[in-house]
Each structure stands twice: as C-alpha cells, then as structure tokens.
Amino acid sequence: MAQTAGTKVKKRKKSVLKRARQSHVRAEINRANKTRVRTIMKNLRAAISSKDANAAGNLLKPALSAIDRAISKGVLVENTGNRYKSRLTLACNRLNAAVKA
C-alpha cells in the first residue's frame, strides 16, 4: 500500500498546519495498532486451523488483550472487538473439546 508524501493543505494558518501534522501522526499510530491486532488474530486463527490446541491456548489471552487495547484506543469499535473475541474464544473452546474427546 503506497503512502503519499503528504496531503496538500491550502490554508497556511499555524493551527491548520498543526492539525494536519497531528492527523498524520494519529493515522500512523492507528495503523500500527490495527496491524498489531490483525497479526495476533491471524496467528491465533492459524493455530486453530492447524488443530494445535496448545498454541491456540497460549495465544488466546494475548489476542483478547490486544483487542481490548484496540477498543480502548478507539481503533476498533466495541461491538466489532467483542464479536472478534467471541468468535475466537468459541473456536478455541471447540478445538479444546475436540482434542479432549
């Protein structure tokens, strides 16, 4: 995904320029947080699909924590984060039940 060097700001007021800088910084931070959550979820889903109950169990708690952190920072909407947590937890529980049976 190619990023542009910067957006053009027509007005040259100090407050407008500062707001543009803040916007770019926040966008980078939000992108990093969202990428972190997606990577952790991808690793957990890979462990679940490979039927590795031990790895999935070890990855579940950090994944739920990362999702909660993203919700609190406003990167994820609360309902979306809760849906992710619910589906990942159910998948881990099904995997553990299948391994024990």
mmCIF file of C-alpha atoms in Angstrom:
data_model
loop_
_atom_site.group_PDB
_atom_site.id
_atom_site.type_symbol
_atom_site.label_atom_id
_atom_site.label_comp_id
_atom_site.label_asym_id
_atom_site.label_seq_id
_atom_site.Cartn_x
_atom_site.Cartn_y
_atom_site.Cartn_z
ATOM 1 C CA MET A 1 0.000 0.000 0.000
ATOM 2 C CA ALA A 2 1.777 3.108 -1.195
ATOM 3 C CA GLN A 3 1.526 6.144 1.012
ATOM 4 C CA THR A 4 1.672 9.644 -0.361
ATOM 5 C CA ALA A 5 4.249 12.113 0.879
ATOM 6 C CA GLY A 6 1.516 14.257 2.389
ATOM 7 C CA THR A 7 -1.751 15.920 1.661
ATOM 8 C CA LYS A 8 -1.902 19.441 0.400
ATOM 9 C CA VAL A 9 -3.040 21.985 2.936
ATOM 10 C CA LYS A 10 -4.445 25.077 1.291
ATOM 11 C CA LYS A 11 -4.536 27.338 4.301
ATOM 12 C CA ARG A 12 -1.271 28.269 5.913
ATOM 13 C CA LYS A 13 -2.508 29.107 9.391
ATOM 14 C CA LYS A 14 -0.421 27.661 12.198
ATOM 15 C CA SER A 15 -3.407 25.832 13.651
ATOM 16 C CA VAL A 16 -4.273 24.231 10.296
ATOM 17 C CA LEU A 17 -0.711 23.053 9.758
ATOM 18 C CA LYS A 18 -0.509 21.659 13.295
ATOM 19 C CA ARG A 19 -3.803 19.813 12.868
ATOM 20 C CA ALA A 20 -2.528 18.296 9.610
ATOM 21 C CA ARG A 21 0.645 17.096 11.345
ATOM 22 C CA GLN A 22 -1.365 15.640 14.231
ATOM 23 C CA SER A 23 -3.645 13.875 11.786
ATOM 24 C CA HIS A 24 -0.704 12.157 10.079
ATOM 25 C CA VAL A 25 0.808 11.078 13.397
ATOM 26 C CA ARG A 26 -2.501 9.672 14.667
ATOM 27 C CA ALA A 27 -3.052 7.838 11.374
ATOM 28 C CA GLU A 28 0.338 6.120 11.744
ATOM 29 C CA ILE A 29 -0.403 5.129 15.343
ATOM 30 C CA ASN A 30 -3.866 3.814 14.457
ATOM 31 C CA ARG A 31 -2.452 1.852 11.528
ATOM 32 C CA ALA A 32 0.198 0.270 13.757
ATOM 33 C CA ASN A 33 -2.381 -0.691 16.399
ATOM 34 C CA LYS A 34 -4.741 -2.183 13.833
ATOM 35 C CA THR A 35 -1.889 -4.120 12.202
ATOM 36 C CA ARG A 36 -0.812 -5.490 15.598
ATOM 37 C CA VAL A 37 -4.327 -6.756 16.338
ATOM 38 C CA ARG A 38 -4.737 -8.290 12.889
ATOM 39 C CA THR A 39 -1.388 -10.090 13.119
ATOM 40 C CA ILE A 40 -2.179 -11.566 16.527
ATOM 41 C CA MET A 41 -5.615 -12.683 15.332
ATOM 42 C CA LYS A 42 -4.079 -14.208 12.189
ATOM 43 C CA ASN A 43 -1.588 -16.204 14.289
ATOM 44 C CA LEU A 44 -4.375 -17.460 16.555
ATOM 45 C CA ARG A 45 -6.549 -18.457 13.600
ATOM 46 C CA ALA A 46 -3.596 -20.297 12.063
ATOM 47 C CA ALA A 47 -3.073 -22.246 15.284
ATOM 48 C CA ILE A 48 -6.779 -23.101 15.410
ATOM 49 C CA SER A 49 -6.897 -24.224 11.776
ATOM 50 C CA SER A 50 -3.807 -26.417 12.277
ATOM 51 C CA LYS A 51 -5.583 -28.004 15.262
ATOM 52 C CA ASP A 52 -2.788 -27.035 17.658
ATOM 53 C CA ALA A 53 -4.720 -26.682 20.936
ATOM 54 C CA ASN A 54 -1.624 -25.863 22.989
ATOM 55 C CA ALA A 55 -0.534 -22.957 20.771
ATOM 56 C CA ALA A 56 -4.111 -21.696 20.452
ATOM 57 C CA GLY A 57 -4.496 -21.716 24.222
ATOM 58 C CA ASN A 58 -1.279 -19.765 24.639
ATOM 59 C CA LEU A 59 -2.266 -17.198 22.005
ATOM 60 C CA LEU A 60 -5.856 -16.633 23.144
ATOM 61 C CA LYS A 61 -5.190 -14.434 26.179
ATOM 62 C CA PRO A 62 -2.768 -12.040 24.377
ATOM 63 C CA ALA A 63 -5.207 -11.809 21.459
ATOM 64 C CA LEU A 64 -8.109 -10.868 23.712
ATOM 65 C CA SER A 65 -5.901 -8.343 25.488
ATOM 66 C CA ALA A 66 -4.784 -6.768 22.208
ATOM 67 C CA ILE A 67 -8.393 -6.499 21.032
ATOM 68 C CA ASP A 68 -9.401 -4.842 24.316
ATOM 69 C CA ARG A 69 -6.498 -2.408 23.973
ATOM 70 C CA ALA A 70 -7.563 -1.544 20.423
ATOM 71 C CA ILE A 71 -11.124 -0.925 21.618
ATOM 72 C CA SER A 72 -9.938 1.390 24.384
ATOM 73 C CA LYS A 73 -7.759 3.349 21.940
ATOM 74 C CA GLY A 74 -10.655 3.750 19.508
ATOM 75 C CA VAL A 75 -9.025 1.716 16.757
ATOM 76 C CA LEU A 76 -11.811 -0.882 16.853
ATOM 77 C CA VAL A 77 -15.490 -0.270 17.535
ATOM 78 C CA GLU A 78 -16.599 -2.013 20.729
ATOM 79 C CA ASN A 79 -19.138 -4.310 19.066
ATOM 80 C CA THR A 80 -16.604 -5.342 16.429
ATOM 81 C CA GLY A 81 -13.988 -6.151 19.048
ATOM 82 C CA ASN A 82 -16.476 -8.109 21.132
ATOM 83 C CA ARG A 83 -17.521 -10.082 18.057
ATOM 84 C CA TYR A 84 -13.885 -10.951 17.319
ATOM 85 C CA LYS A 85 -13.291 -12.019 20.924
ATOM 86 C CA SER A 86 -16.425 -14.146 20.974
ATOM 87 C CA ARG A 87 -15.636 -15.968 17.741
ATOM 88 C CA LEU A 88 -12.011 -16.623 18.673
ATOM 89 C CA THR A 89 -12.978 -17.898 22.126
ATOM 90 C CA LEU A 90 -15.658 -20.200 20.694
ATOM 91 C CA ALA A 91 -13.199 -21.581 18.140
ATOM 92 C CA CYS A 92 -10.610 -22.278 20.863
ATOM 93 C CA ASN A 93 -13.227 -23.935 23.046
ATOM 94 C CA ARG A 94 -14.370 -26.148 20.160
ATOM 95 C CA LEU A 95 -10.766 -27.109 19.468
ATOM 96 C CA ASN A 96 -10.147 -27.989 23.114
ATOM 97 C CA ALA A 97 -13.341 -30.047 23.249
ATOM 98 C CA ALA A 98 -12.353 -31.943 20.089
ATOM 99 C CA VAL A 99 -8.869 -32.670 21.480
ATOM 100 C CA LYS A 100 -10.244 -33.935 24.817
ATOM 101 C CA ALA A 101 -12.866 -36.131 23.137
#
